[in-house]
mmCIF file of C-alpha atoms in Angstrom:
data_model
loop_
_atom_site.group_PDB
_atom_site.id
_atom_site.type_symbol
_atom_site.label_atom_id
_atom_site.label_comp_id
_atom_site.label_asym_id
_atom_site.label_seq_id
_atom_site.Cartn_x
_atom_site.Cartn_y
_atom_site.Cartn_z
ATOM 1 C CA ASP A 1 -53.514 35.086 -32.469
ATOM 2 C CA ALA A 2 -50.649 33.917 -34.623
ATOM 3 C CA GLY A 3 -48.857 30.848 -33.387
ATOM 4 C CA VAL A 4 -45.201 30.051 -33.802
ATOM 5 C CA ILE A 5 -44.164 30.741 -37.379
ATOM 6 C CA GLN A 6 -41.419 28.776 -39.120
ATOM 7 C CA SER A 7 -39.901 29.168 -42.538
ATOM 8 C CA PRO A 8 -39.346 27.605 -44.908
ATOM 9 C CA ARG A 9 -41.849 24.788 -44.477
ATOM 10 C CA HIS A 10 -39.864 22.550 -46.793
ATOM 11 C CA GLU A 11 -36.219 22.716 -47.781
ATOM 12 C CA VAL A 12 -34.345 20.455 -50.154
ATOM 13 C CA THR A 13 -30.639 21.042 -50.486
ATOM 14 C CA GLU A 14 -27.488 19.266 -51.491
ATOM 15 C CA MET A 15 -24.834 17.962 -49.176
ATOM 16 C CA GLY A 16 -22.320 20.642 -48.272
ATOM 17 C CA GLN A 17 -24.698 23.555 -48.647
ATOM 18 C CA GLU A 18 -25.581 25.956 -45.843
ATOM 19 C CA VAL A 19 -29.131 25.740 -44.523
ATOM 20 C CA THR A 20 -30.856 28.407 -42.428
ATOM 21 C CA LEU A 21 -34.128 27.721 -40.660
ATOM 22 C CA ARG A 22 -36.140 30.580 -39.227
ATOM 23 C CA CYS A 23 -38.561 30.936 -36.360
ATOM 24 C CA LYS A 24 -40.816 33.667 -35.025
ATOM 25 C CA PRO A 25 -42.083 32.839 -31.530
ATOM 26 C CA ILE A 26 -45.462 33.808 -30.146
ATOM 27 C CA SER A 27 -45.401 37.467 -29.169
ATOM 28 C CA GLY A 28 -44.627 37.932 -25.490
ATOM 29 C CA HIS A 29 -43.089 34.500 -25.009
ATOM 30 C CA ASP A 30 -39.690 34.585 -23.370
ATOM 31 C CA TYR A 31 -38.541 31.013 -24.045
ATOM 32 C CA LEU A 32 -37.671 29.599 -27.450
ATOM 33 C CA PHE A 33 -36.768 25.998 -28.224
ATOM 34 C CA TRP A 34 -35.376 24.193 -31.269
ATOM 35 C CA TYR A 35 -36.147 20.485 -31.715
ATOM 36 C CA ARG A 36 -35.328 17.872 -34.322
ATOM 37 C CA GLN A 37 -37.536 14.871 -35.119
ATOM 38 C CA THR A 38 -36.431 11.760 -36.997
ATOM 39 C CA MET A 39 -37.856 8.266 -37.246
ATOM 40 C CA MET A 40 -34.770 6.792 -35.618
ATOM 41 C CA ARG A 41 -34.274 9.196 -32.713
ATOM 42 C CA GLY A 42 -37.709 10.705 -32.215
ATOM 43 C CA LEU A 43 -38.094 14.280 -31.010
ATOM 44 C CA GLU A 44 -34.956 15.767 -29.455
ATOM 45 C CA LEU A 45 -34.309 19.144 -27.874
ATOM 46 C CA LEU A 46 -31.360 20.856 -29.559
ATOM 47 C CA ILE A 47 -31.115 24.208 -27.768
ATOM 48 C CA TYR A 48 -33.255 26.663 -25.874
ATOM 49 C CA PHE A 49 -33.150 30.377 -25.166
ATOM 50 C CA ASN A 50 -34.544 32.499 -22.363
ATOM 51 C CA ASN A 51 -34.887 36.208 -23.054
ATOM 52 C CA ASN A 52 -32.757 35.751 -26.190
ATOM 53 C CA VAL A 53 -29.879 34.137 -24.263
ATOM 54 C CA PRO A 54 -28.923 30.506 -24.987
ATOM 55 C CA ILE A 55 -29.435 28.519 -21.801
ATOM 56 C CA ASP A 56 -28.688 24.945 -22.815
ATOM 57 C CA ASP A 57 -27.211 23.752 -26.102
ATOM 58 C CA SER A 58 -26.227 20.275 -24.974
ATOM 59 C CA GLY A 59 -28.494 18.753 -27.593
ATOM 60 C CA MET A 60 -26.785 20.440 -30.540
ATOM 61 C CA PRO A 61 -25.268 17.521 -32.434
ATOM 62 C CA GLU A 62 -21.983 19.069 -33.515
ATOM 63 C CA ASP A 63 -20.206 22.251 -34.524
ATOM 64 C CA ARG A 64 -21.944 22.296 -37.872
ATOM 65 C CA PHE A 65 -25.081 23.429 -36.046
ATOM 66 C CA SER A 66 -25.492 26.925 -34.643
ATOM 67 C CA ALA A 67 -28.467 28.883 -33.356
ATOM 68 C CA LYS A 68 -28.990 32.548 -32.700
ATOM 69 C CA MET A 69 -31.695 34.728 -31.292
ATOM 70 C CA PRO A 70 -30.866 38.356 -32.136
ATOM 71 C CA ASN A 71 -34.147 39.659 -30.706
ATOM 72 C CA ALA A 72 -37.302 38.508 -28.975
ATOM 73 C CA SER A 73 -39.177 37.889 -32.202
ATOM 74 C CA PHE A 74 -36.687 35.979 -34.313
ATOM 75 C CA SER A 75 -34.367 32.995 -34.145
ATOM 76 C CA THR A 76 -32.330 31.023 -36.669
ATOM 77 C CA LEU A 77 -30.902 27.534 -36.742
ATOM 78 C CA LYS A 78 -28.057 27.164 -39.187
ATOM 79 C CA ILE A 79 -26.400 24.012 -40.499
ATOM 80 C CA GLN A 80 -23.102 24.478 -42.308
ATOM 81 C CA PRO A 81 -22.162 22.291 -44.084
ATOM 82 C CA SER A 82 -25.264 20.147 -44.300
ATOM 83 C CA GLU A 83 -25.099 16.342 -44.530
ATOM 84 C CA PRO A 84 -27.715 13.739 -45.534
ATOM 85 C CA ARG A 85 -28.028 12.588 -41.899
ATOM 86 C CA ASP A 86 -29.326 16.061 -41.017
ATOM 87 C CA SER A 87 -32.527 15.258 -42.910
ATOM 88 C CA ALA A 88 -35.343 15.628 -40.372
ATOM 89 C CA VAL A 89 -38.239 17.808 -39.330
ATOM 90 C CA TYR A 90 -37.041 20.763 -37.286
ATOM 91 C CA PHE A 91 -39.552 22.268 -34.878
ATOM 92 C CA CYS A 92 -39.396 25.573 -33.092
ATOM 93 C CA ALA A 93 -41.449 26.073 -29.928
ATOM 94 C CA SER A 94 -42.012 28.947 -27.542
ATOM 95 C CA SER A 95 -43.384 29.365 -24.049
ATOM 96 C CA SER A 96 -44.088 32.016 -21.485
ATOM 97 C CA ASP A 97 -42.894 31.942 -17.880
ATOM 98 C CA ARG A 98 -45.991 31.387 -15.765
ATOM 99 C CA GLY A 99 -44.321 31.775 -12.415
ATOM 100 C CA VAL A 100 -42.715 29.468 -9.893
ATOM 101 C CA SER A 101 -45.744 27.310 -9.251
ATOM 102 C CA SER A 102 -46.532 26.291 -12.797
ATOM 103 C CA TYR A 103 -44.896 24.657 -15.768
ATOM 104 C CA ASN A 104 -44.474 26.591 -18.994
ATOM 105 C CA GLU A 105 -46.539 25.024 -21.772
ATOM 106 C CA GLN A 106 -44.596 24.884 -25.008
ATOM 107 C CA PHE A 107 -46.350 25.766 -28.256
ATOM 108 C CA PHE A 108 -44.824 24.251 -31.364
ATOM 109 C CA GLY A 109 -44.575 25.678 -34.844
ATOM 110 C CA PRO A 110 -45.526 23.626 -37.925
ATOM 111 C CA GLY A 111 -41.938 22.541 -38.503
ATOM 112 C CA THR A 112 -39.483 22.696 -41.377
ATOM 113 C CA ARG A 113 -39.029 19.455 -43.285
ATOM 114 C CA LEU A 114 -35.373 19.360 -44.358
ATOM 115 C CA THR A 115 -34.036 16.963 -46.955
ATOM 116 C CA VAL A 116 -30.308 16.911 -47.646
ATOM 117 C CA LEU A 117 -29.407 15.007 -50.805
ATOM 118 C CA ARG B 1 -31.714 2.306 -22.745
ATOM 119 C CA LYS B 2 -33.903 5.226 -23.824
ATOM 120 C CA GLU B 3 -34.783 7.799 -21.186
ATOM 121 C CA VAL B 4 -38.492 7.544 -21.966
ATOM 122 C CA GLU B 5 -39.818 4.296 -23.395
ATOM 123 C CA GLN B 6 -43.157 3.663 -25.026
ATOM 124 C CA ASP B 7 -44.725 0.823 -26.971
ATOM 125 C CA PRO B 8 -44.783 2.195 -30.535
ATOM 126 C CA GLY B 9 -47.988 0.300 -31.389
ATOM 127 C CA PRO B 10 -50.030 0.743 -33.466
ATOM 128 C CA PHE B 11 -53.006 0.194 -31.250
ATOM 129 C CA ASN B 12 -55.993 -0.517 -33.481
ATOM 130 C CA VAL B 13 -59.267 -0.118 -31.608
ATOM 131 C CA PRO B 14 -62.931 0.259 -32.591
ATOM 132 C CA GLU B 15 -64.862 3.427 -31.889
ATOM 133 C CA GLY B 16 -66.155 3.498 -28.356
ATOM 134 C CA ALA B 17 -63.394 1.317 -26.971
ATOM 135 C CA THR B 18 -61.268 2.138 -23.961
ATOM 136 C CA VAL B 19 -57.530 2.112 -24.596
ATOM 137 C CA ALA B 20 -54.577 2.578 -22.262
ATOM 138 C CA PHE B 21 -50.978 3.532 -22.954
ATOM 139 C CA ASN B 22 -48.065 3.284 -20.580
ATOM 140 C CA CYS B 23 -44.588 4.669 -20.619
ATOM 141 C CA THR B 24 -41.576 4.321 -18.357
ATOM 142 C CA TYR B 25 -38.863 6.843 -17.629
ATOM 143 C CA SER B 26 -35.367 6.172 -16.382
ATOM 144 C CA ASN B 27 -34.413 9.328 -14.495
ATOM 145 C CA SER B 28 -35.882 9.266 -11.002
ATOM 146 C CA ALA B 29 -35.101 12.994 -10.642
ATOM 147 C CA SER B 30 -37.745 13.874 -13.252
ATOM 148 C CA GLN B 31 -40.131 16.489 -11.904
ATOM 149 C CA SER B 32 -42.828 17.145 -14.476
ATOM 150 C CA PHE B 33 -44.689 14.852 -16.800
ATOM 151 C CA PHE B 34 -46.911 15.331 -19.810
ATOM 152 C CA TRP B 35 -48.757 13.659 -22.633
ATOM 153 C CA TYR B 36 -48.520 15.327 -26.028
ATOM 154 C CA ARG B 37 -50.514 14.433 -29.101
ATOM 155 C CA GLN B 38 -49.060 14.550 -32.610
ATOM 156 C CA ASP B 39 -51.162 14.137 -35.727
ATOM 157 C CA CYS B 40 -49.540 12.807 -38.881
ATOM 158 C CA ARG B 41 -47.100 15.368 -40.334
ATOM 159 C CA LYS B 42 -48.153 17.975 -37.772
ATOM 160 C CA GLU B 43 -46.567 19.537 -34.719
ATOM 161 C CA PRO B 44 -46.918 18.081 -31.212
ATOM 162 C CA LYS B 45 -49.551 19.653 -28.989
ATOM 163 C CA LEU B 46 -49.926 19.383 -25.230
ATOM 164 C CA LEU B 47 -52.743 17.008 -24.326
ATOM 165 C CA MET B 48 -52.414 17.128 -20.569
ATOM 166 C CA SER B 49 -49.962 17.307 -17.733
ATOM 167 C CA VAL B 50 -49.711 14.381 -15.337
ATOM 168 C CA TYR B 51 -49.788 14.544 -11.553
ATOM 169 C CA SER B 52 -49.154 11.928 -8.885
ATOM 170 C CA SER B 53 -52.743 12.256 -7.727
ATOM 171 C CA GLY B 54 -53.975 11.512 -11.217
ATOM 172 C CA ASN B 55 -55.916 13.905 -13.356
ATOM 173 C CA GLU B 56 -58.820 13.709 -15.719
ATOM 174 C CA ASP B 57 -59.843 15.823 -18.683
ATOM 175 C CA GLY B 58 -63.067 14.627 -20.217
ATOM 176 C CA ARG B 59 -62.476 11.185 -21.701
ATOM 177 C CA PHE B 60 -58.761 11.286 -20.872
ATOM 178 C CA THR B 61 -57.219 10.192 -17.565
ATOM 179 C CA ALA B 62 -53.516 10.374 -16.778
ATOM 180 C CA GLN B 63 -51.716 8.738 -13.889
ATOM 181 C CA LEU B 64 -48.169 8.939 -12.553
ATOM 182 C CA ASN B 65 -46.484 6.277 -10.450
ATOM 183 C CA ARG B 66 -43.234 7.767 -9.177
ATOM 184 C CA ALA B 67 -42.168 4.633 -7.315
ATOM 185 C CA SER B 68 -42.341 2.543 -10.480
ATOM 186 C CA GLN B 69 -41.413 5.436 -12.769
ATOM 187 C CA TYR B 70 -44.261 4.948 -15.161
ATOM 188 C CA ILE B 71 -46.956 7.136 -16.598
ATOM 189 C CA SER B 72 -50.261 6.068 -18.072
ATOM 190 C CA LEU B 73 -52.935 7.544 -20.293
ATOM 191 C CA LEU B 74 -56.437 6.133 -20.497
ATOM 192 C CA ILE B 75 -58.820 7.127 -23.269
ATOM 193 C CA ARG B 76 -62.447 6.199 -22.813
ATOM 194 C CA ASP B 77 -65.111 6.058 -25.525
ATOM 195 C CA SER B 78 -62.549 6.411 -28.331
ATOM 196 C CA LYS B 79 -63.440 8.657 -31.256
ATOM 197 C CA LEU B 80 -62.148 8.522 -34.801
ATOM 198 C CA SER B 81 -60.571 11.905 -34.123
ATOM 199 C CA ASP B 82 -58.428 10.397 -31.359
ATOM 200 C CA SER B 83 -56.312 8.674 -34.037
ATOM 201 C CA ALA B 84 -52.842 10.143 -33.579
ATOM 202 C CA THR B 85 -49.472 9.457 -31.999
ATOM 203 C CA TYR B 86 -49.326 10.015 -28.254
ATOM 204 C CA LEU B 87 -45.988 11.169 -26.881
ATOM 205 C CA CYS B 88 -44.985 10.612 -23.278
ATOM 206 C CA VAL B 89 -42.815 13.501 -22.082
ATOM 207 C CA VAL B 90 -40.790 14.122 -18.938
ATOM 208 C CA SER B 91 -38.755 17.030 -17.661
ATOM 209 C CA LEU B 92 -36.138 17.298 -14.935
ATOM 210 C CA GLY B 93 -37.381 20.692 -13.848
ATOM 211 C CA TRP B 94 -40.758 21.932 -12.618
ATOM 212 C CA LYS B 95 -40.865 24.499 -15.365
ATOM 213 C CA GLY B 96 -40.919 21.889 -18.108
ATOM 214 C CA ASN B 97 -38.225 23.583 -20.139
ATOM 215 C CA MET B 98 -35.982 20.664 -21.020
ATOM 216 C CA LEU B 99 -38.436 18.114 -22.317
ATOM 217 C CA THR B 100 -37.457 14.520 -23.079
ATOM 218 C CA PHE B 101 -39.870 12.812 -25.443
ATOM 219 C CA GLY B 102 -40.685 9.151 -25.776
ATOM 220 C CA GLY B 103 -40.876 7.670 -29.233
ATOM 221 C CA GLY B 104 -44.664 7.807 -29.221
ATOM 222 C CA THR B 105 -47.514 5.321 -29.348
ATOM 223 C CA ARG B 106 -49.637 5.307 -32.445
ATOM 224 C CA LEU B 107 -53.388 4.943 -32.005
ATOM 225 C CA MET B 108 -55.767 4.150 -34.818
ATOM 226 C CA VAL B 109 -59.471 4.229 -34.046
ATOM 227 C CA LYS B 110 -61.584 2.364 -36.591
ATOM 228 C CA PRO B 111 -65.293 2.867 -37.345
#
């Protein structure tokens, strides 16, 4: 089975440009998560969706960041305008609701390594 | 103070050694606890969940002490393939949706 798919795997852009990261969750999963990982701050949850609806975006750093999930098989994270401090690895993860008595294991994609010059 | 704190290491151990990692968390309302493993330049993967009663998976044993708010991971008979960064993770909810990650502890197993 295909895991979580992210594209592009690497992105180099210049400050001020718009960046769009893409994610395809595992088929049948109803939760989707966006994370950011840096050396300084570690791995941080940015936003998550349940059934395509944003549930918590308290981790989104500022208005330059936006995320959408137009359907169950696709999500985007957009940064506009990008800044050098946005350089990080961005991970997408998905999970399936396993019922009230169990946690939902999150499966991570390979990440997008973003460099903003 | 970070919500989840870990010793960054690295822990350098010989093959066959037993190694233990600890982490502490600050929010006493945390409900679910995990250890994730992350290989260099790869994505994190769930290693095991952690229960108050302790749980074991092969060479790996995890323990949770709610009173002291710390979590441990014990690896017995270390293998070269265990070399990775181990991330301590907590969540406020039972469902494990909003995960808070520690900074990770790096383990290097030497031949």
